[in-house]
């Protein structure tokens, strides 16, 4: 044994699974004053029960899980509900927020705010600790009082207008809303002062909204019920997008696409979305039920997984371009439901025209193939995603393609641990994408 690793007499080495370190690092942030004794007990048990962490029914393991969950939720809430108020004027302005977390999460969460608000000078004050970013250095200091934080600034009115505009009275579910935005956070949110009025007026507002709604059924119902279709016309060149000089022109031309029969049953073409200057393009398979109705890619359940992972990887979707290998929804009607059906090679090949068009206009540095259909379309041959995920393949034309899974793969996994593990792997891939762009 080398000099540096020599143990003091009488001491022993304790080995614990790596997962314990990760779980303990989160649980130790919990506000429960017994957390140290609890973690010490677990450590002690792990000496004689090395597989303890795998016993999900063990009360200590359940408690460890619950503590972690509560801390993670608190971290998430802090990210969602911190509201900065400006003090001072440009160029000396600073932004200060008051927040009351349930747990000791300030230090853990501060790097997220540094990444998000790198260019601002800000401080987050809480009763137990404060984080201060001067634009170059992050400092963690002792707690503060609410009076130390400013109360109102000019951005309050902006928040209120924003919230007023996005509020949908027909969707109001008070319980769900309070679960997402518990009342304890309301007092620090400028927009919260509107909530009681919005709730009180929601019934009336919803009735008004219904009265204003068109009385025709959703477009896809009309299409599905129609028995006879007009014979598809041969696309004129200007409709076919060959002349398109911008994404907007290509999108317009694709509205009339008849390159394969999928247009007949779908509600509309779902073209890609995002800035033409994007350096990253994400390519999925095809729009799903919700995308078909909204006319936008990745807005349904798979889109939610995608958005959450991007957020966790701190990759802003708004600076990326998101599209699909196939631009029409392919489905099997089952009763009232429309069940996703995989596009065949001919449909993928026909739609490649549009994907190529998007890529030639955007000229991204990296394309991320989400799943096998996207990879096949981009590389022109079948690809074993599970074996090759995380790899970057350079095409003959120099375009770099990063391979990973489709987010709906995670949605299909039933077993919670496996689902979580797959989610972590996907997160790792997306972080790798971000690192490639740094
Ligand atoms: N799945 C996809 O591949 N694309 C979407 O837009 C939505 C779900």
Short mmCIF file of C-alpha atoms and ligand atoms in Angstrom, two decimals:
data_model
loop_
_atom_site.label_atom_id
_atom_site.label_comp_id
_atom_site.label_asym_id
_atom_site.label_seq_id
_atom_site.Cartn_x
_atom_site.Cartn_y
_atom_site.Cartn_z
CA UNK A 1 0.00 0.00 0.00
CA UNK A 2 1.46 3.43 -0.94
CA UNK A 3 2.16 6.09 1.66
CA UNK A 4 -0.81 8.22 0.64
CA UNK A 5 -3.42 5.50 0.97
CA UNK A 6 -2.23 4.15 4.30
CA UNK A 7 -5.06 3.96 6.82
CA UNK A 8 -4.81 5.10 10.43
CA UNK A 9 -4.42 2.09 12.74
CA UNK A 10 -7.72 0.39 13.55
CA UNK A 11 -9.66 1.93 10.66
CA UNK A 12 -11.32 -0.03 7.84
CA UNK A 13 -12.28 0.78 4.28
CA UNK A 14 -15.99 0.96 3.61
CA UNK A 15 -17.14 0.35 0.06
CA UNK A 16 -20.59 1.53 -1.01
CA UNK A 17 -22.36 1.36 -4.37
CA UNK A 18 -21.92 4.44 -6.56
CA UNK A 19 -25.72 4.93 -6.57
CA UNK A 20 -25.64 5.43 -2.83
CA UNK A 21 -23.32 8.41 -3.18
CA UNK A 22 -25.67 10.03 -5.72
CA UNK A 23 -28.76 9.33 -3.61
CA UNK A 24 -27.09 10.52 -0.39
CA UNK A 25 -25.85 13.71 -2.05
CA UNK A 26 -29.46 14.58 -2.79
CA UNK A 27 -31.03 13.31 0.44
CA UNK A 28 -28.52 15.27 2.53
CA UNK A 29 -30.10 18.47 1.18
CA UNK A 30 -33.41 17.54 2.81
CA UNK A 31 -34.55 19.80 5.63
CA UNK A 32 -35.25 16.90 7.99
CA UNK A 33 -32.83 17.37 10.92
CA UNK A 34 -32.50 13.59 11.23
CA UNK A 35 -31.04 13.21 7.77
CA UNK A 36 -27.44 12.75 8.96
CA UNK A 37 -28.37 10.04 11.46
CA UNK A 38 -30.56 8.41 8.81
CA UNK A 39 -27.77 8.38 6.18
CA UNK A 40 -25.31 7.11 8.74
CA UNK A 41 -27.67 4.24 9.54
CA UNK A 42 -27.91 3.40 5.84
CA UNK A 43 -24.15 3.46 5.53
CA UNK A 44 -23.91 1.10 8.46
CA UNK A 45 -26.48 -1.26 6.98
CA UNK A 46 -24.69 -1.24 3.60
CA UNK A 47 -21.69 -2.84 5.29
CA UNK A 48 -23.58 -6.07 5.82
CA UNK A 49 -26.29 -5.66 3.14
CA UNK A 50 -24.42 -4.57 -0.01
CA UNK A 51 -27.56 -5.00 -2.17
CA UNK A 52 -29.76 -2.98 0.14
CA UNK A 53 -30.36 -0.21 -2.42
CA UNK A 54 -32.05 -2.70 -4.74
CA UNK A 55 -34.66 -3.65 -2.12
CA UNK A 56 -37.33 -1.12 -3.05
CA UNK A 57 -39.69 -2.38 -0.33
CA UNK A 58 -37.24 -1.71 2.51
CA UNK A 59 -38.58 1.18 4.64
CA UNK A 60 -35.19 2.94 4.71
CA UNK A 61 -34.87 2.71 0.94
CA UNK A 62 -38.41 3.99 0.50
CA UNK A 63 -37.54 6.89 2.77
CA UNK A 64 -34.33 7.61 0.86
CA UNK A 65 -36.35 7.66 -2.38
CA UNK A 66 -39.00 9.94 -0.89
CA UNK A 67 -36.38 12.36 0.43
CA UNK A 68 -34.70 12.49 -2.97
CA UNK A 69 -38.01 13.06 -4.71
CA UNK A 70 -38.94 15.90 -2.40
CA UNK A 71 -35.54 17.58 -2.91
CA UNK A 72 -35.71 17.17 -6.70
CA UNK A 73 -39.19 18.64 -6.75
CA UNK A 74 -38.00 21.60 -4.69
CA UNK A 75 -35.11 22.14 -7.12
CA UNK A 76 -37.56 22.09 -10.00
CA UNK A 77 -39.93 24.52 -8.26
CA UNK A 78 -37.11 26.93 -7.56
CA UNK A 79 -36.18 26.91 -11.26
CA UNK A 80 -39.79 27.59 -12.20
CA UNK A 81 -40.75 30.17 -9.60
CA UNK A 82 -37.75 32.39 -8.94
CA UNK A 83 -38.64 35.89 -10.14
CA UNK A 84 -35.87 38.46 -10.35
CA UNK A 85 -36.56 42.12 -9.66
CA UNK A 86 -34.29 44.79 -11.06
CA UNK A 87 -32.44 47.17 -8.77
CA UNK A 88 -30.43 50.09 -10.10
CA UNK A 89 -30.24 51.28 -13.67
CA UNK A 90 -28.16 50.24 -16.62
CA UNK A 91 -25.17 49.75 -16.70
CA UNK A 92 -25.13 49.08 -12.94
CA UNK A 93 -28.35 47.15 -12.64
CA UNK A 94 -28.60 43.95 -10.63
CA UNK A 95 -31.39 41.44 -10.32
CA UNK A 96 -32.48 40.12 -6.97
CA UNK A 97 -34.99 37.41 -6.13
CA UNK A 98 -36.48 36.20 -2.88
CA UNK A 99 -37.32 32.50 -2.64
CA UNK A 100 -38.29 30.15 0.16
CA UNK A 101 -37.23 26.60 -0.65
CA UNK A 102 -38.31 23.66 1.47
CA UNK A 103 -34.80 22.18 1.52
CA UNK A 104 -31.15 23.24 1.44
CA UNK A 105 -30.96 23.43 -2.33
CA UNK A 106 -29.51 26.86 -3.03
CA UNK A 107 -25.92 25.76 -3.60
CA UNK A 108 -26.99 22.77 -5.69
CA UNK A 109 -29.30 24.85 -7.85
CA UNK A 110 -27.13 27.94 -8.27
CA UNK A 111 -25.11 26.63 -11.27
CA UNK A 112 -28.40 26.24 -13.18
CA UNK A 113 -29.10 29.97 -12.71
CA UNK A 114 -25.52 30.83 -13.65
CA UNK A 115 -25.98 28.96 -16.95
CA UNK A 116 -29.39 30.51 -17.54
CA UNK A 117 -28.51 34.08 -16.60
CA UNK A 118 -24.79 34.19 -17.29
CA UNK A 119 -24.89 37.72 -18.65
CA UNK A 120 -26.79 39.22 -15.70
CA UNK A 121 -25.56 40.16 -12.24
CA UNK A 122 -28.00 38.57 -9.86
CA UNK A 123 -28.59 37.30 -6.34
CA UNK A 124 -31.10 34.80 -5.02
CA UNK A 125 -31.89 35.38 -1.35
CA UNK A 126 -33.40 32.64 0.79
CA UNK A 127 -33.74 32.19 4.56
CA UNK A 128 -30.87 29.66 4.75
CA UNK A 129 -28.42 30.72 2.08
CA UNK A 130 -27.92 33.26 -0.69
CA UNK A 131 -26.36 32.83 -4.11
CA UNK A 132 -24.66 35.79 -5.73
CA UNK A 133 -23.38 35.93 -9.30
CA UNK A 134 -21.35 38.98 -10.30
CA UNK A 135 -21.04 37.94 -13.92
CA UNK A 136 -17.82 36.03 -13.27
CA UNK A 137 -17.93 34.38 -9.88
CA UNK A 138 -20.56 32.57 -7.92
CA UNK A 139 -20.58 33.11 -4.15
CA UNK A 140 -22.74 31.27 -1.65
CA UNK A 141 -23.35 33.17 1.58
CA UNK A 142 -25.54 33.03 4.67
CA UNK A 143 -29.33 33.45 4.61
CA UNK A 144 -31.22 36.71 4.34
CA UNK A 145 -34.57 38.21 5.29
CA UNK A 146 -37.41 38.88 2.92
CA UNK A 147 -37.07 42.63 3.57
CA UNK A 148 -33.59 42.48 2.06
CA UNK A 149 -35.12 41.79 -1.37
CA UNK A 150 -36.86 44.44 -3.47
CA UNK A 151 -40.64 44.18 -3.77
CA UNK A 152 -41.86 45.50 -7.11
CA UNK A 153 -40.29 46.55 -10.35
CA UNK A 154 -41.40 47.41 -13.85
CA UNK A 155 -41.23 43.81 -15.05
CA UNK A 156 -44.14 42.86 -12.75
CA UNK A 157 -46.65 44.30 -15.18
CA UNK A 158 -45.05 42.31 -17.99
CA UNK A 159 -45.39 39.05 -16.08
CA UNK A 160 -49.01 39.82 -15.34
CA UNK A 161 -49.80 40.57 -18.98
CA UNK A 162 -48.07 37.38 -20.05
CA UNK A 163 -49.96 35.25 -17.55
CA UNK A 164 -53.27 36.90 -18.38
CA UNK A 165 -52.74 36.09 -22.04
CA UNK A 166 -51.70 32.48 -21.67
CA UNK A 167 -54.48 31.63 -19.20
CA UNK A 168 -57.04 29.31 -20.78
CA UNK A 169 -60.28 29.35 -18.76
CA UNK A 170 -61.59 26.16 -20.37
CA UNK A 171 -58.56 24.25 -19.10
CA UNK A 172 -58.83 25.45 -15.52
CA UNK A 173 -58.26 22.67 -13.01
CA UNK A 174 -57.73 24.40 -9.70
CA UNK A 175 -56.28 21.32 -7.95
CA UNK A 176 -53.81 20.57 -10.72
CA UNK A 177 -52.83 24.20 -10.91
CA UNK A 178 -52.20 24.35 -7.18
CA UNK A 179 -50.20 21.13 -7.32
CA UNK A 180 -47.96 22.63 -10.02
CA UNK A 181 -47.88 26.09 -8.50
CA UNK A 182 -48.54 25.56 -4.78
CA UNK A 183 -49.97 28.54 -2.93
CA UNK A 184 -46.82 29.04 -0.90
CA UNK A 185 -45.07 30.29 -4.06
CA UNK A 186 -47.83 32.73 -4.97
CA UNK A 187 -46.71 35.51 -2.68
CA UNK A 188 -43.46 35.98 -4.59
CA UNK A 189 -44.95 35.74 -8.07
CA UNK A 190 -46.09 38.99 -9.64
CA UNK A 191 -48.64 37.15 -11.78
CA UNK A 192 -50.19 35.41 -8.75
CA UNK A 193 -52.29 38.43 -7.84
CA UNK A 194 -54.39 37.64 -10.95
CA UNK A 195 -55.15 34.06 -9.98
CA UNK A 196 -58.22 34.59 -7.74
CA UNK A 197 -59.87 36.83 -10.35
CA UNK A 198 -59.05 34.46 -13.17
CA UNK A 199 -60.49 31.51 -11.23
CA UNK A 200 -63.61 33.44 -10.29
CA UNK A 201 -64.21 34.53 -13.89
CA UNK A 202 -63.22 31.22 -15.49
CA UNK A 203 -66.75 29.82 -15.90
CA UNK A 204 -68.03 32.88 -17.70
CA UNK A 205 -64.89 33.20 -19.78
CA UNK A 206 -65.08 29.52 -20.80
CA UNK A 207 -68.73 29.92 -21.88
CA UNK A 208 -67.77 32.92 -23.97
CA UNK A 209 -64.91 30.97 -25.51
CA UNK A 210 -67.22 28.08 -26.42
CA UNK A 211 -69.68 30.52 -28.01
CA UNK A 212 -66.86 31.92 -30.14
CA UNK A 213 -65.61 28.49 -31.23
CA UNK A 214 -66.26 27.33 -34.82
CA UNK A 215 -69.08 24.80 -35.01
CA UNK A 216 -67.37 22.56 -37.58
CA UNK A 217 -65.65 19.43 -36.25
CA UNK A 218 -61.87 19.27 -36.02
CA UNK A 219 -60.40 19.03 -39.51
CA UNK A 220 -59.12 15.49 -39.14
CA UNK A 221 -62.62 14.23 -38.30
CA UNK A 222 -64.01 15.73 -41.46
CA UNK A 223 -61.20 14.14 -43.45
CA UNK A 224 -61.60 10.74 -41.87
CA UNK A 225 -65.32 10.73 -42.55
CA UNK A 226 -65.09 11.81 -46.16
CA UNK A 227 -65.65 8.85 -48.49
CA UNK A 228 -64.30 10.24 -51.73
CA UNK A 229 -61.17 12.12 -52.27
CA UNK A 230 -60.31 14.36 -55.16
CA UNK A 231 -57.81 12.67 -57.45
CA UNK A 232 -54.40 14.01 -56.39
CA UNK A 233 -53.10 16.54 -58.80
CA UNK A 234 -49.55 16.47 -60.06
CA UNK A 235 -47.69 19.10 -58.09
CA UNK A 236 -46.59 22.17 -59.97
CA UNK A 237 -42.95 22.96 -59.49
CA UNK A 238 -43.55 26.07 -57.42
CA UNK A 239 -45.83 24.05 -55.14
CA UNK A 240 -43.21 21.39 -54.79
CA UNK A 241 -40.70 23.62 -53.09
CA UNK A 242 -37.85 23.21 -55.56
CA UNK A 243 -37.58 27.01 -55.81
CA UNK A 244 -37.97 27.64 -52.10
CA UNK A 245 -35.32 30.03 -50.82
CA UNK A 246 -36.38 30.04 -47.21
CA UNK A 247 -37.92 27.68 -44.69
CA UNK A 248 -41.11 29.74 -44.84
CA UNK A 249 -41.35 29.18 -48.63
CA UNK A 250 -40.57 25.47 -48.29
CA UNK A 251 -43.18 25.13 -45.54
CA UNK A 252 -45.78 26.81 -47.73
CA UNK A 253 -44.96 24.54 -50.67
CA UNK A 254 -45.11 21.42 -48.48
CA UNK A 255 -48.72 22.21 -47.56
CA UNK A 256 -49.69 20.75 -50.93
CA UNK A 257 -47.33 17.79 -50.90
CA UNK A 258 -48.61 14.71 -52.75
CA UNK A 259 -45.32 12.82 -52.89
CA UNK A 260 -46.85 9.86 -51.05
CA UNK A 261 -50.42 8.96 -50.10
CA UNK A 262 -50.15 9.94 -46.44
CA UNK A 263 -51.55 13.43 -47.09
CA UNK A 264 -55.00 11.90 -47.69
CA UNK A 265 -55.76 10.90 -44.10
CA UNK A 266 -53.67 13.43 -42.24
CA UNK A 267 -55.05 16.80 -41.17
CA UNK A 268 -52.13 18.80 -42.49
CA UNK A 269 -48.43 18.78 -43.29
CA UNK A 270 -46.37 19.22 -40.14
CA UNK A 271 -43.24 20.99 -41.27
CA UNK A 272 -40.17 21.65 -39.15
CA UNK A 273 -40.03 24.53 -36.73
CA UNK A 274 -37.23 26.74 -35.45
CA UNK A 275 -34.85 29.44 -36.59
CA UNK A 276 -33.24 29.14 -39.99
CA UNK A 277 -29.94 30.02 -38.29
CA UNK A 278 -30.09 26.97 -36.01
CA UNK A 279 -26.82 25.10 -35.59
CA UNK A 280 -28.55 21.92 -34.44
CA UNK A 281 -31.41 20.16 -36.21
CA UNK A 282 -33.36 17.43 -34.42
CA UNK A 283 -35.13 14.93 -36.67
CA UNK A 284 -37.92 12.72 -35.34
CA UNK A 285 -39.96 10.08 -37.13
CA UNK A 286 -43.33 11.57 -38.05
CA UNK A 287 -45.92 13.81 -36.37
CA UNK A 288 -48.24 12.10 -33.89
CA UNK A 289 -51.92 12.67 -33.18
CA UNK A 290 -51.44 15.99 -31.36
CA UNK A 291 -48.83 17.28 -33.79
CA UNK A 292 -51.19 16.51 -36.68
CA UNK A 293 -53.88 18.71 -35.14
CA UNK A 294 -51.54 21.48 -33.94
CA UNK A 295 -49.47 21.54 -37.14
CA UNK A 296 -46.26 21.65 -35.06
CA UNK A 297 -43.63 18.96 -34.40
CA UNK A 298 -43.05 17.42 -30.97
CA UNK A 299 -45.87 19.05 -29.02
CA UNK A 300 -47.50 15.82 -27.74
CA UNK A 301 -46.32 13.31 -25.08
CA UNK A 302 -43.03 12.51 -26.84
CA UNK A 303 -42.51 16.25 -27.24
CA UNK A 304 -42.93 16.67 -23.49
CA UNK A 305 -40.18 14.11 -22.80
CA UNK A 306 -38.03 15.83 -25.42
CA UNK A 307 -38.63 19.28 -23.88
CA UNK A 308 -37.92 18.08 -20.33
CA UNK A 309 -34.65 16.44 -21.34
CA UNK A 310 -33.53 19.48 -23.31
CA UNK A 311 -34.31 21.65 -20.32
CA UNK A 312 -32.34 19.36 -18.00
CA UNK A 313 -29.43 19.42 -20.43
CA UNK A 314 -29.77 23.20 -20.48
CA UNK A 315 -30.19 23.20 -24.25
CA UNK A 316 -32.70 25.80 -25.38
CA UNK A 317 -35.15 24.28 -27.88
CA UNK A 318 -35.83 27.77 -29.25
CA UNK A 319 -32.36 27.96 -30.80
CA UNK A 320 -32.68 24.55 -32.48
CA UNK A 321 -34.70 23.43 -35.48
CA UNK A 322 -37.01 20.46 -34.87
CA UNK A 323 -38.49 18.42 -37.67
CA UNK A 324 -39.47 14.91 -38.75
CA UNK A 325 -38.35 12.44 -41.40
CA UNK A 326 -41.98 12.17 -42.55
CA UNK A 327 -44.22 15.22 -42.51
CA UNK A 328 -47.68 13.63 -42.39
CA UNK A 329 -49.24 11.61 -39.57
CA UNK A 330 -49.71 7.94 -40.48
CA UNK A 331 -52.22 6.11 -38.34
CA UNK A 332 -54.78 3.32 -38.04
CA UNK A 333 -58.24 4.45 -36.91
CA UNK A 334 -59.31 2.48 -33.85
CA UNK A 335 -62.75 3.59 -32.66
CA UNK A 336 -62.37 7.26 -31.90
CA UNK A 337 -58.62 6.97 -31.57
CA UNK A 338 -55.94 7.21 -34.19
CA UNK A 339 -53.08 4.83 -33.49
CA UNK A 340 -49.60 5.72 -34.75
CA UNK A 341 -48.42 3.50 -37.57
CA UNK A 342 -44.77 3.36 -38.66
CA UNK A 343 -44.04 4.93 -42.04
CA UNK A 344 -42.65 2.50 -44.61
CA UNK A 345 -39.39 2.87 -46.53
CA UNK A 346 -41.18 4.35 -49.57
CA UNK A 347 -42.87 7.02 -47.48
CA UNK A 348 -39.60 7.88 -45.74
CA UNK A 349 -37.83 8.06 -49.10
CA UNK A 350 -40.57 10.25 -50.63
CA UNK A 351 -40.43 12.69 -47.73
CA UNK A 352 -36.65 12.90 -47.77
CA UNK A 353 -37.13 15.57 -50.43
CA UNK A 354 -38.40 17.91 -47.72
CA UNK A 355 -35.82 16.95 -45.13
CA UNK A 356 -33.04 17.55 -47.65
CA UNK A 357 -34.62 20.90 -48.48
CA UNK A 358 -34.72 21.91 -44.81
CA UNK A 359 -31.09 20.84 -44.28
CA UNK A 360 -29.88 22.61 -47.42
CA UNK A 361 -31.49 25.86 -46.25
CA UNK A 362 -30.39 25.65 -42.62
CA UNK A 363 -26.93 24.14 -43.13
CA UNK A 364 -26.61 22.99 -39.50
CA UNK A 365 -23.36 21.94 -37.84
CA UNK A 366 -25.00 18.85 -36.37
CA UNK A 367 -28.13 16.83 -37.04
CA UNK A 368 -29.52 14.65 -34.27
CA UNK A 369 -31.36 11.58 -35.51
CA UNK A 370 -34.03 10.71 -32.93
CA UNK A 371 -34.61 7.02 -33.55
CA UNK A 372 -34.25 4.55 -36.38
CA UNK A 373 -36.57 6.17 -38.93
CA UNK A 374 -34.74 9.49 -38.75
CA UNK A 375 -31.38 7.72 -38.96
CA UNK A 376 -32.51 5.71 -41.97
CA UNK A 377 -33.74 8.81 -43.74
CA UNK A 378 -30.57 10.76 -43.02
CA UNK A 379 -28.10 7.97 -43.81
CA UNK A 380 -30.07 6.17 -46.51
CA UNK A 381 -29.71 2.78 -44.83
CA UNK A 382 -31.00 0.97 -41.73
CA UNK A 383 -29.05 1.74 -38.54
CA UNK A 384 -28.89 -0.23 -35.26
CA UNK A 385 -29.63 2.67 -32.90
CA UNK A 386 -29.21 0.80 -29.62
CA UNK A 387 -25.72 -0.30 -30.64
CA UNK A 388 -24.63 2.96 -32.26
CA UNK A 389 -26.31 5.58 -30.09
CA UNK A 390 -24.02 8.38 -29.01
CA UNK A 391 -21.94 8.03 -32.19
CA UNK A 392 -21.44 10.79 -34.73
CA UNK A 393 -21.42 9.67 -38.34
CA UNK A 394 -20.13 11.93 -41.05
CA UNK A 395 -21.99 11.67 -44.35
CA UNK A 396 -20.23 11.93 -47.70
CA UNK A 397 -21.45 15.53 -47.98
CA UNK A 398 -19.75 16.33 -44.64
CA UNK A 399 -22.96 16.58 -42.62
CA UNK A 400 -22.48 15.18 -39.10
CA UNK A 401 -25.29 12.99 -37.76
CA UNK A 402 -25.54 12.20 -34.03
CA UNK A 403 -27.51 9.02 -33.34
CA UNK A 404 -29.80 8.54 -30.37
CA UNK A 405 -33.15 7.03 -29.44
CA UNK A 406 -36.59 8.46 -30.10
CA UNK A 407 -38.14 9.97 -26.91
CA UNK A 408 -41.28 7.83 -27.36
CA UNK A 409 -39.07 4.80 -26.61
CA UNK A 410 -38.91 6.06 -23.00
CA UNK A 411 -42.68 6.51 -22.90
CA UNK A 412 -43.21 2.87 -23.85
CA UNK A 413 -41.11 1.47 -20.99
CA UNK A 414 -43.38 0.34 -18.14
CA UNK A 415 -40.89 -0.67 -15.48
CA UNK A 416 -40.05 2.51 -13.46
CA UNK A 417 -36.36 1.77 -12.82
CA UNK A 418 -35.72 0.83 -16.42
CA UNK A 419 -37.63 3.91 -17.56
CA UNK A 420 -35.53 6.14 -15.32
CA UNK A 421 -32.32 4.50 -16.51
CA UNK A 422 -33.30 5.02 -20.15
CA UNK A 423 -34.21 8.63 -19.42
CA UNK A 424 -30.76 9.14 -17.89
CA UNK A 425 -29.12 7.62 -20.98
CA UNK A 426 -31.10 9.94 -23.24
CA UNK A 427 -30.15 12.91 -21.06
CA UNK A 428 -26.50 11.87 -21.35
CA UNK A 429 -26.84 11.78 -25.17
CA UNK A 430 -28.40 15.24 -25.29
CA UNK A 431 -25.69 16.60 -22.99
CA UNK A 432 -23.14 15.09 -25.39
CA UNK A 433 -24.90 16.93 -28.24
CA UNK A 434 -24.64 20.16 -26.30
CA UNK A 435 -20.95 19.53 -25.58
CA UNK A 436 -20.29 18.93 -29.29
CA UNK A 437 -21.68 22.38 -30.03
CA UNK A 438 -19.69 24.19 -27.33
N1 LIG B 1 -42.89 11.79 -32.67
C1 LIG B 1 -42.15 12.25 -33.70
O1 LIG B 1 -41.31 11.55 -34.22
N2 LIG B 1 -42.33 13.47 -34.10
C2 LIG B 1 -43.21 14.30 -33.56
O2 LIG B 1 -43.32 15.43 -34.00
C3 LIG B 1 -43.97 13.81 -32.48
C4 LIG B 1 -43.81 12.54 -32.05
#
